[in-house]
Structures are given as C-alpha cells and as structure tokens.
Amino acid sequence: MRTERAVPGLLRAAVLGLFAVFFVLPVVWLVLAATKTDDQLVHDSPLSFGSWSALRANWDALTGYQSGAILRWLGNSAVYSFAALVITLAVAIPAGYALALTEFRGRRALLIATLVVMLMPNATLVVPLFLEVNAVHLIGSMWSIILPYACYPFGVYLAYIYFGAALPRDLLDAAKLDGCSEFAAFRHIALPLAAPVVALVGFFSFVANWTNYFLPYVLLPGSDQVPVQVGLGTLLDNVPQFNPTAGAAAVQRPEVALATLLAITPVLVVFLFSQRFLVAGLLSGATKD
Amino acid sequence: MTTVGSRPRPSRAAPAFVAGYVTLLVAFGIVPTAYAIYFAFTDNEGAFAGLANFAVAAADFRFLPAIGHVALYLVCWLAALVVLVVALALLLHRLGASGAGRTLRLLYYLPGALAGAAGVMVWLFVLDPVVSPVGFLLRALGYETFGQVIAPGNLPVLFAAIAFWTGAGGWIVVLYGALNTISTEVLEAARIDGAGAWQTAWRTQIPLLRKWIVYMVILAFAGGTQLFVEPQLLSQASVGVAGRDYSPNQLSYDFAFQNDNVNTAAAISVELLVVGLVVAAVFVVRSGFFDAD
C-alpha cells in the first residue's frame, strides 16, 4: 500500500522537477554567461560563475558599442512601452466601463470587434500597418509605434469583464440618485474599485509592448530609434561566431548575453513585484461568477 | 457571464467613454485591414487585379514550403502545449497552495519575461553545443556544431520548444486557476465513487477545463501562424543554414521590403488575416466563452 502511494508521488516530483529545470536552466545560464569572458564561456563549466572583473569588462564593452547604443535602445523601449501604457489605461478602462454598464448604439458591434481583434495575433497586422503608416508618411516616427501599441482590445475586454462582474450596481445607482454625473460616478466610485484590473491591464500591456519585435523591426528601419528587442538582432549580426563577416564592430558572446539580460530585466522586475497579485488577478479572471 | 445583475442602461455619456478606444481600434485595427485588402486586390498602379497577387504568392517556389513549415511547427507546438500544460497544471494542482506549488508556478512562468527576441537569443546559445548548458545532451544526440543542431528538419521541434519555453508557464497558471474553481464537492464525490487521481483528472477535471483548453489552442494556433522573430533571428545567426523564407510572415516581409512588391506582400497578409479571423469567429460563435449578453 505504501509503495503504491510513494511511486506516483515520486514520479510526480520527478516530472515537476524536470520541467522546473527546463524552464529555469537557460535563465540561470544567461545570468552566469554575462560574468565570463568568451574563452571561459567555451571552456569553463556552463554553470560556473566567471568573475566580477569579466562582468565589468563585458559591461564596458557593451556600453562602448556604438557609443552606448544599448542604453539608447533600452531608453527607446521604455519610452514606447510607458507612453503606450499610459494611453492604453486612459482609453481601455473607461471603454470597458461603458461596455459593461451602459447601453449605447453600436455597443454590440464594438464588443464583437473587440473580441475579434483581441483573438487576432498582433503580428497579423504588421505589414498592413506598415502600408498605412507609409501612406501618411509617418515611417520612422515614434508615434507609429506607440499608437498601435496603445490599441489594446484585450485590455478593454479585461476591464469589461471586471466591471461587469465585480462592480456593485447598487453603489452606482445610489450615486446617481445623489446627483452624481456619469463621469463623477466613474471617477469617484468605479475607478477606485478598479485598481486590480488597472494593474492587470497595465502589466499585460507593458510586457506585450516591451517584448514586441516585428512591429518596430518593420516600422523603424535601421535607425537610432529602435527598441532593445530589435537592437539585440543588430548585436547578433556582429557576433563573429554567428556571422563570420562581422567586421570591426565585432561583439563577443558574453556581451550579447549581458545585453539580453538587460533587455529582460524590466519585465522580470515588474513580474516579480506583481507576482502574487497577478496570480490573484488571473484567478479572479478565471472565476466567472 | 458578465451582466449578472440588471441590464446595462442607456447612457448619453457612453460615447465619450469609448471615443478614444474606438479611434484607436479604427486607426490600427480596421483601417490597416481594409488597406491590406485594397492592396491585395490591386496591382502596383492601383488597378483592380482580381486574384493575381494571390496567384503570384501561391506560385512562388517558397510559398508552399513556408506553409508546410508552419503547419509542422504548429503540430509540434500545439501537441506539446495541450499534453504538457494540462498534465503540469493537474500535477501542480495536487500540490495545492503549498510553498512548493507556488514556487514551481513562479519558476515555470519565469521565461515568460523572455518573449520576443530575448528568448530567441537565449536559445541560440542553448542550441550551440560549444557553449550550451545542455551541451552534453546535444553531443549525446550526435550534434557537435550549432549548424548540425539547427538542420532544417529539426526546426519545427526547436521552434516549438522555444514557444513552449516562453509560453507554457502563463497557460499553466491560467489552467491552475481554472482547476481551483472546480468545487471541492465535485472532486469529493468523484473520490467517494472510487475514482483515483488518474480517473478524477480524466473524467472530471479535464472535461471541466475544456473551454480553457480550447481557448488556449485557438490563441496558440493563431499566434503560431504568425511565426516571424524565431526564424528571422535564427537565419541571421545560422551562417546560411536557415533561410529568410521559412514562414509566410517572413515571405510577406521579403516581398514588401526586398522585392518591392507590396501587393503580393499584402495578399499573403490577407491570407494570414483570414486564417486569424476565421479562427476568431469560430471561437466567438461556437464556444460560448465570450457570452457577451
């Protein structure tokens, strides 16, 4: 009897552990790789720590690349992601509120359009967006990135679900009876209660925009304005081991590892700080009633 | 599922609440779609071209292979997603709210931060036997160089592995959440009826997860048809082993920016769009997931 129980338990632990290794090992390797010289990367054990001085040297070499290109790219990513985030929140939360709690002409059509666009992967529209932005001569403008990012139907849907399920209507009715305008009711009653969904929409929008590659790759061709995701591709072109024609601007592999680490740090920080809350938010999204 | 209480009431302020969103949705959802359709059905002088652009795309020697590549990749990725994500969510759920369960959920989700180019960069290293943390595994499988690992035949599996690595954690958390909503009485009843863990999962939990699994598969399918950054960066790093025409999206990009043929590029985009829209529509209509009113 006891062995019968113990074996599935062990098996379960083994499977869960194996996948933990699968998910985490590359991340651990990445952190360690940034502390090595290229020679150490090849010859030392893959999971050994290099040295602080090598990390320092990699940092200097990386920030020296095209006089601080990596910092420029990170800055660009930050500007695009945060600007889009602010617009998304300003636009999606009221829209979700109106869709959930009011009736107006076109409400149903807007709801369906939201669901359809939300289910379409955003890469679908990249080439069409290029054609559109090109037609109005805005290629290379940062708004050609920020505004498409800011259009975030999934955020509207989340807000719609949240207001529909979690906002007590009596509260709004009472406010209206007391002479509150629609805006005042939203501003003073709905919005303060919406903090969890504001944060959830904000997190998803930030991660989606920070990690987007295809849109800026197409809309910001070969300029100083590219975000870090596209910048990583540029670095890759200058790694001799991956591209033998890499010229004088050659980049070593540990520097690329460090650049990748820098590129993911903002998302990791945001995620680690909001982890507990995110799971709760996702769960509240999962419970329908 | 949302309007549990009283029905929404008419509001004169509503247009002001949705105006910003509608503007963005029109400008960056509806207009580009219309524009792509216009381009797809006209020639480079703006005259109606019927299906000529679609014919050019379909006749291109790279088109069918690109569709084939993505189809193969989707089979690998969706199979891995359904089997492993459901299994891992069930296993985690049995751990319950313990510290180990929480930690594992966090660890599984971690690579989610590495979506996009960053994740591909990591995998370029993981797949290079010289520097890889699993170099011993790759060598045991008979691969000595990066070029051998990324042989064209391996790519669907490798792209599926990358997609699983970055995407699975989020879905595990979602399914875990859905499992939590199954009432304990239902599970208790199954246990009293003599169902073991295996039978409970198969007969009770998985059927109740069905909606979520379908949702996951549809989003993963639609996203998978758009494959771009993985093959693009891989082709950059592969010294010519992998081409720049692996996926339909790469082909569309190539037509637009290398061949200066936006009409054919638009035709490919429209085809991808139609796949995306059909999948979305089927889901909206059939699943009842989004029962709006």
mmCIF file with all atom_site columns, C-alpha atoms in Angstrom, chain A residues 13-154:
data_model
loop_
_atom_site.group_PDB
_atom_site.id
_atom_site.type_symbol
_atom_site.label_atom_id
_atom_site.label_alt_id
_atom_site.label_comp_id
_atom_site.label_asym_id
_atom_site.label_entity_id
_atom_site.label_seq_id
_atom_site.pdbx_PDB_ins_code
_atom_site.Cartn_x
_atom_site.Cartn_y
_atom_site.Cartn_z
_atom_site.occupancy
_atom_site.B_iso_or_equiv
_atom_site.pdbx_formal_charge
_atom_site.auth_seq_id
_atom_site.auth_comp_id
_atom_site.auth_asym_id
_atom_site.auth_atom_id
_atom_site.pdbx_PDB_model_num
ATOM 1   C CA . ALA A 1 13  ? 8.001   15.165 -8.130  1.00 0.00 ? 13  ALA A CA 1
ATOM 2   C CA . ALA A 1 14  ? 10.356  13.974 -10.872 1.00 0.00 ? 14  ALA A CA 1
ATOM 3   C CA . VAL A 1 15  ? 8.166   15.349 -13.676 1.00 0.00 ? 15  VAL A CA 1
ATOM 4   C CA . LEU A 1 16  ? 7.614   18.679 -11.923 1.00 0.00 ? 16  LEU A CA 1
ATOM 5   C CA . GLY A 1 17  ? 11.316  18.946 -11.104 1.00 0.00 ? 17  GLY A CA 1
ATOM 6   C CA . LEU A 1 18  ? 12.403  18.099 -14.615 1.00 0.00 ? 18  LEU A CA 1
ATOM 7   C CA . PHE A 1 19  ? 10.236  20.838 -16.056 1.00 0.00 ? 19  PHE A CA 1
ATOM 8   C CA . ALA A 1 20  ? 11.442  23.306 -13.433 1.00 0.00 ? 20  ALA A CA 1
ATOM 9   C CA . VAL A 1 21  ? 14.969  22.622 -14.711 1.00 0.00 ? 21  VAL A CA 1
ATOM 10  C CA . PHE A 1 22  ? 13.818  23.032 -18.303 1.00 0.00 ? 22  PHE A CA 1
ATOM 11  C CA . PHE A 1 23  ? 12.255  26.419 -17.596 1.00 0.00 ? 23  PHE A CA 1
ATOM 12  C CA . VAL A 1 24  ? 14.928  27.799 -15.307 1.00 0.00 ? 24  VAL A CA 1
ATOM 13  C CA . LEU A 1 25  ? 18.237  26.409 -16.558 1.00 0.00 ? 25  LEU A CA 1
ATOM 14  C CA . PRO A 1 26  ? 18.561  28.717 -19.600 1.00 0.00 ? 26  PRO A CA 1
ATOM 15  C CA . VAL A 1 27  ? 17.831  31.748 -17.407 1.00 0.00 ? 27  VAL A CA 1
ATOM 16  C CA . VAL A 1 28  ? 20.454  30.723 -14.857 1.00 0.00 ? 28  VAL A CA 1
ATOM 17  C CA . TRP A 1 29  ? 22.933  30.090 -17.659 1.00 0.00 ? 29  TRP A CA 1
ATOM 18  C CA . LEU A 1 30  ? 22.238  33.537 -19.086 1.00 0.00 ? 30  LEU A CA 1
ATOM 19  C CA . VAL A 1 31  ? 22.978  35.253 -15.784 1.00 0.00 ? 31  VAL A CA 1
ATOM 20  C CA . LEU A 1 32  ? 26.244  33.334 -15.399 1.00 0.00 ? 32  LEU A CA 1
ATOM 21  C CA . ALA A 1 33  ? 27.297  33.837 -19.017 1.00 0.00 ? 33  ALA A CA 1
ATOM 22  C CA . ALA A 1 34  ? 27.334  37.583 -18.518 1.00 0.00 ? 34  ALA A CA 1
ATOM 23  C CA . THR A 1 35  ? 30.110  37.165 -15.907 1.00 0.00 ? 35  THR A CA 1
ATOM 24  C CA . LYS A 1 36  ? 32.527  35.334 -18.185 1.00 0.00 ? 36  LYS A CA 1
ATOM 25  C CA . THR A 1 37  ? 34.992  36.033 -20.925 1.00 0.00 ? 37  THR A CA 1
ATOM 26  C CA . ASP A 1 38  ? 34.259  34.449 -24.270 1.00 0.00 ? 38  ASP A CA 1
ATOM 27  C CA . ASP A 1 39  ? 37.048  31.968 -23.610 1.00 0.00 ? 39  ASP A CA 1
ATOM 28  C CA . GLN A 1 40  ? 35.526  30.998 -20.250 1.00 0.00 ? 40  GLN A CA 1
ATOM 29  C CA . LEU A 1 41  ? 32.150  30.666 -21.924 1.00 0.00 ? 41  LEU A CA 1
ATOM 30  C CA . VAL A 1 42  ? 33.571  27.957 -24.176 1.00 0.00 ? 42  VAL A CA 1
ATOM 31  C CA . HIS A 1 43  ? 35.955  26.177 -21.813 1.00 0.00 ? 43  HIS A CA 1
ATOM 32  C CA . ASP A 1 44  ? 34.569  26.526 -18.289 1.00 0.00 ? 44  ASP A CA 1
ATOM 33  C CA . SER A 1 45  ? 31.641  24.548 -16.999 1.00 0.00 ? 45  SER A CA 1
ATOM 34  C CA . PRO A 1 46  ? 28.441  26.123 -18.392 1.00 0.00 ? 46  PRO A CA 1
ATOM 35  C CA . LEU A 1 47  ? 27.059  26.695 -14.905 1.00 0.00 ? 47  LEU A CA 1
ATOM 36  C CA . SER A 1 48  ? 30.114  28.268 -13.313 1.00 0.00 ? 48  SER A CA 1
ATOM 37  C CA . PHE A 1 49  ? 30.477  31.862 -12.234 1.00 0.00 ? 49  PHE A CA 1
ATOM 38  C CA . GLY A 1 50  ? 33.100  33.856 -14.154 1.00 0.00 ? 50  GLY A CA 1
ATOM 39  C CA . SER A 1 51  ? 34.351  36.884 -12.316 1.00 0.00 ? 51  SER A CA 1
ATOM 40  C CA . TRP A 1 52  ? 33.212  40.333 -11.341 1.00 0.00 ? 52  TRP A CA 1
ATOM 41  C CA . SER A 1 53  ? 36.005  41.817 -13.404 1.00 0.00 ? 53  SER A CA 1
ATOM 42  C CA . ALA A 1 54  ? 34.833  39.969 -16.511 1.00 0.00 ? 54  ALA A CA 1
ATOM 43  C CA . LEU A 1 55  ? 31.311  41.223 -15.875 1.00 0.00 ? 55  LEU A CA 1
ATOM 44  C CA . ARG A 1 56  ? 32.705  44.727 -15.575 1.00 0.00 ? 56  ARG A CA 1
ATOM 45  C CA . ALA A 1 57  ? 34.683  44.303 -18.812 1.00 0.00 ? 57  ALA A CA 1
ATOM 46  C CA . ASN A 1 58  ? 31.590  42.989 -20.612 1.00 0.00 ? 58  ASN A CA 1
ATOM 47  C CA . TRP A 1 59  ? 29.589  45.947 -19.356 1.00 0.00 ? 59  TRP A CA 1
ATOM 48  C CA . ASP A 1 60  ? 32.231  48.381 -20.576 1.00 0.00 ? 60  ASP A CA 1
ATOM 49  C CA . ALA A 1 61  ? 32.490  46.700 -23.966 1.00 0.00 ? 61  ALA A CA 1
ATOM 50  C CA . LEU A 1 62  ? 28.710  46.553 -24.338 1.00 0.00 ? 62  LEU A CA 1
ATOM 51  C CA . THR A 1 63  ? 28.082  50.167 -23.379 1.00 0.00 ? 63  THR A CA 1
ATOM 52  C CA . GLY A 1 64  ? 31.037  51.147 -25.569 1.00 0.00 ? 64  GLY A CA 1
ATOM 53  C CA . TYR A 1 65  ? 29.374  49.521 -28.576 1.00 0.00 ? 65  TYR A CA 1
ATOM 54  C CA . GLN A 1 66  ? 28.375  52.365 -30.905 1.00 0.00 ? 66  GLN A CA 1
ATOM 55  C CA . SER A 1 67  ? 28.831  54.768 -28.012 1.00 0.00 ? 67  SER A CA 1
ATOM 56  C CA . GLY A 1 68  ? 26.103  53.467 -25.751 1.00 0.00 ? 68  GLY A CA 1
ATOM 57  C CA . ALA A 1 69  ? 23.667  52.058 -28.301 1.00 0.00 ? 69  ALA A CA 1
ATOM 58  C CA . ILE A 1 70  ? 22.359  49.537 -25.765 1.00 0.00 ? 70  ILE A CA 1
ATOM 59  C CA . LEU A 1 71  ? 21.357  52.301 -23.361 1.00 0.00 ? 71  LEU A CA 1
ATOM 60  C CA . ARG A 1 72  ? 19.686  54.193 -26.181 1.00 0.00 ? 72  ARG A CA 1
ATOM 61  C CA . TRP A 1 73  ? 17.724  51.093 -27.171 1.00 0.00 ? 73  TRP A CA 1
ATOM 62  C CA . LEU A 1 74  ? 16.642  50.466 -23.591 1.00 0.00 ? 74  LEU A CA 1
ATOM 63  C CA . GLY A 1 75  ? 15.579  54.096 -23.328 1.00 0.00 ? 75  GLY A CA 1
ATOM 64  C CA . ASN A 1 76  ? 13.567  53.778 -26.532 1.00 0.00 ? 76  ASN A CA 1
ATOM 65  C CA . SER A 1 77  ? 11.856  50.633 -25.252 1.00 0.00 ? 77  SER A CA 1
ATOM 66  C CA . ALA A 1 78  ? 10.999  52.434 -22.035 1.00 0.00 ? 78  ALA A CA 1
ATOM 67  C CA . VAL A 1 79  ? 9.551   55.463 -23.839 1.00 0.00 ? 79  VAL A CA 1
ATOM 68  C CA . TYR A 1 80  ? 7.437   53.367 -26.210 1.00 0.00 ? 80  TYR A CA 1
ATOM 69  C CA . SER A 1 81  ? 6.198   50.941 -23.563 1.00 0.00 ? 81  SER A CA 1
ATOM 70  C CA . PHE A 1 82  ? 5.343   53.570 -20.954 1.00 0.00 ? 82  PHE A CA 1
ATOM 71  C CA . ALA A 1 83  ? 3.742   56.024 -23.362 1.00 0.00 ? 83  ALA A CA 1
ATOM 72  C CA . ALA A 1 84  ? 1.612   53.218 -24.790 1.00 0.00 ? 84  ALA A CA 1
ATOM 73  C CA . LEU A 1 85  ? 0.800   52.021 -21.274 1.00 0.00 ? 85  LEU A CA 1
ATOM 74  C CA . VAL A 1 86  ? -0.484  55.433 -20.212 1.00 0.00 ? 86  VAL A CA 1
ATOM 75  C CA . ILE A 1 87  ? -2.640  55.796 -23.323 1.00 0.00 ? 87  ILE A CA 1
ATOM 76  C CA . THR A 1 88  ? -3.908  52.209 -23.042 1.00 0.00 ? 88  THR A CA 1
ATOM 77  C CA . LEU A 1 89  ? -5.040  52.722 -19.460 1.00 0.00 ? 89  LEU A CA 1
ATOM 78  C CA . ALA A 1 90  ? -6.601  56.115 -20.176 1.00 0.00 ? 90  ALA A CA 1
ATOM 79  C CA . VAL A 1 91  ? -8.559  54.633 -23.062 1.00 0.00 ? 91  VAL A CA 1
ATOM 80  C CA . ALA A 1 92  ? -9.257  50.995 -22.149 1.00 0.00 ? 92  ALA A CA 1
ATOM 81  C CA . ILE A 1 93  ? -10.582 51.398 -18.607 1.00 0.00 ? 93  ILE A CA 1
ATOM 82  C CA . PRO A 1 94  ? -13.376 53.892 -19.444 1.00 0.00 ? 94  PRO A CA 1
ATOM 83  C CA . ALA A 1 95  ? -14.226 51.876 -22.562 1.00 0.00 ? 95  ALA A CA 1
ATOM 84  C CA . GLY A 1 96  ? -14.532 48.659 -20.549 1.00 0.00 ? 96  GLY A CA 1
ATOM 85  C CA . TYR A 1 97  ? -16.682 50.501 -18.020 1.00 0.00 ? 97  TYR A CA 1
ATOM 86  C CA . ALA A 1 98  ? -19.041 51.858 -20.651 1.00 0.00 ? 98  ALA A CA 1
ATOM 87  C CA . LEU A 1 99  ? -19.298 48.482 -22.396 1.00 0.00 ? 99  LEU A CA 1
ATOM 88  C CA . ALA A 1 100 ? -20.124 46.696 -19.154 1.00 0.00 ? 100 ALA A CA 1
ATOM 89  C CA . LEU A 1 101 ? -22.516 49.145 -17.549 1.00 0.00 ? 101 LEU A CA 1
ATOM 90  C CA . THR A 1 102 ? -24.181 51.267 -20.182 1.00 0.00 ? 102 THR A CA 1
ATOM 91  C CA . GLU A 1 103 ? -26.233 50.713 -23.291 1.00 0.00 ? 103 GLU A CA 1
ATOM 92  C CA . PHE A 1 104 ? -25.490 52.740 -26.392 1.00 0.00 ? 104 PHE A CA 1
ATOM 93  C CA . ARG A 1 105 ? -25.756 52.497 -30.151 1.00 0.00 ? 105 ARG A CA 1
ATOM 94  C CA . GLY A 1 106 ? -23.059 50.268 -31.557 1.00 0.00 ? 106 GLY A CA 1
ATOM 95  C CA . ARG A 1 107 ? -22.268 48.647 -28.219 1.00 0.00 ? 107 ARG A CA 1
ATOM 96  C CA . ARG A 1 108 ? -22.718 45.131 -29.531 1.00 0.00 ? 108 ARG A CA 1
ATOM 97  C CA . ALA A 1 109 ? -20.700 45.824 -32.681 1.00 0.00 ? 109 ALA A CA 1
ATOM 98  C CA . LEU A 1 110 ? -17.901 47.300 -30.600 1.00 0.00 ? 110 LEU A CA 1
ATOM 99  C CA . LEU A 1 111 ? -17.929 44.274 -28.316 1.00 0.00 ? 111 LEU A CA 1
ATOM 100 C CA . ILE A 1 112 ? -17.658 41.875 -31.244 1.00 0.00 ? 112 ILE A CA 1
ATOM 101 C CA . ALA A 1 113 ? -14.914 43.947 -32.906 1.00 0.00 ? 113 ALA A CA 1
ATOM 102 C CA . THR A 1 114 ? -13.038 43.888 -29.610 1.00 0.00 ? 114 THR A CA 1
ATOM 103 C CA . LEU A 1 115 ? -13.275 40.111 -29.299 1.00 0.00 ? 115 LEU A CA 1
ATOM 104 C CA . VAL A 1 116 ? -12.242 39.523 -32.903 1.00 0.00 ? 116 VAL A CA 1
ATOM 105 C CA . VAL A 1 117 ? -9.255  41.878 -32.864 1.00 0.00 ? 117 VAL A CA 1
ATOM 106 C CA . MET A 1 118 ? -8.250  40.527 -29.460 1.00 0.00 ? 118 MET A CA 1
ATOM 107 C CA . LEU A 1 119 ? -8.115  36.975 -30.831 1.00 0.00 ? 119 LEU A CA 1
ATOM 108 C CA . MET A 1 120 ? -6.121  38.027 -33.882 1.00 0.00 ? 120 MET A CA 1
ATOM 109 C CA . PRO A 1 121 ? -2.411  37.847 -33.141 1.00 0.00 ? 121 PRO A CA 1
ATOM 110 C CA . ASN A 1 122 ? -0.863  41.294 -33.379 1.00 0.00 ? 122 ASN A CA 1
ATOM 111 C CA . ALA A 1 123 ? 1.712   40.192 -35.949 1.00 0.00 ? 123 ALA A CA 1
ATOM 112 C CA . THR A 1 124 ? -1.137  39.772 -38.457 1.00 0.00 ? 124 THR A CA 1
ATOM 113 C CA . LEU A 1 125 ? -1.426  43.487 -38.936 1.00 0.00 ? 125 LEU A CA 1
ATOM 114 C CA . VAL A 1 126 ? 2.236   44.434 -39.102 1.00 0.00 ? 126 VAL A CA 1
ATOM 115 C CA . VAL A 1 127 ? 2.661   44.568 -42.876 1.00 0.00 ? 127 VAL A CA 1
ATOM 116 C CA . PRO A 1 128 ? -0.770  46.259 -43.321 1.00 0.00 ? 128 PRO A CA 1
ATOM 117 C CA . LEU A 1 129 ? 0.192   48.756 -40.605 1.00 0.00 ? 129 LEU A CA 1
ATOM 118 C CA . PHE A 1 130 ? 3.385   49.478 -42.489 1.00 0.00 ? 130 PHE A CA 1
ATOM 119 C CA . LEU A 1 131 ? 1.369   50.213 -45.632 1.00 0.00 ? 131 LEU A CA 1
ATOM 120 C CA . GLU A 1 132 ? -0.968  52.507 -43.707 1.00 0.00 ? 132 GLU A CA 1
ATOM 121 C CA . VAL A 1 133 ? 1.776   54.373 -41.855 1.00 0.00 ? 133 VAL A CA 1
ATOM 122 C CA . ASN A 1 134 ? 3.768   54.676 -45.072 1.00 0.00 ? 134 ASN A CA 1
ATOM 123 C CA . ALA A 1 135 ? 0.755   56.196 -46.827 1.00 0.00 ? 135 ALA A CA 1
ATOM 124 C CA . VAL A 1 136 ? 0.617   59.001 -44.265 1.00 0.00 ? 136 VAL A CA 1
ATOM 125 C CA . HIS A 1 137 ? 4.428   59.428 -44.295 1.00 0.00 ? 137 HIS A CA 1
ATOM 126 C CA . LEU A 1 138 ? 4.980   58.544 -40.654 1.00 0.00 ? 138 LEU A CA 1
ATOM 127 C CA . ILE A 1 139 ? 7.546   55.758 -41.095 1.00 0.00 ? 139 ILE A CA 1
ATOM 128 C CA . GLY A 1 140 ? 10.291  56.304 -38.542 1.00 0.00 ? 140 GLY A CA 1
ATOM 129 C CA . SER A 1 141 ? 8.076   58.332 -36.205 1.00 0.00 ? 141 SER A CA 1
ATOM 130 C CA . MET A 1 142 ? 7.853   57.080 -32.651 1.00 0.00 ? 142 MET A CA 1
ATOM 131 C CA . TRP A 1 143 ? 4.092   57.575 -32.732 1.00 0.00 ? 143 TRP A CA 1
ATOM 132 C CA . SER A 1 144 ? 3.900   54.918 -35.443 1.00 0.00 ? 144 SER A CA 1
ATOM 133 C CA . ILE A 1 145 ? 4.965   52.512 -32.679 1.00 0.00 ? 145 ILE A CA 1
ATOM 134 C CA . ILE A 1 146 ? 3.290   54.000 -29.624 1.00 0.00 ? 146 ILE A CA 1
ATOM 135 C CA . LEU A 1 147 ? -0.217  54.376 -31.022 1.00 0.00 ? 147 LEU A CA 1
ATOM 136 C CA . PRO A 1 148 ? -0.562  50.841 -32.439 1.00 0.00 ? 148 PRO A CA 1
ATOM 137 C CA . TYR A 1 149 ? 0.774   49.546 -29.106 1.00 0.00 ? 149 TYR A CA 1
ATOM 138 C CA . ALA A 1 150 ? -1.814  51.652 -27.289 1.00 0.00 ? 150 ALA A CA 1
ATOM 139 C CA . CYS A 1 151 ? -4.631  49.962 -29.191 1.00 0.00 ? 151 CYS A CA 1
ATOM 140 C CA . TYR A 1 152 ? -5.177  47.055 -26.811 1.00 0.00 ? 152 TYR A CA 1
ATOM 141 C CA . PRO A 1 153 ? -8.536  45.283 -27.149 1.00 0.00 ? 153 PRO A CA 1
ATOM 142 C CA . PHE A 1 154 ? -7.536  42.601 -24.642 1.00 0.00 ? 154 PHE A CA 1
#
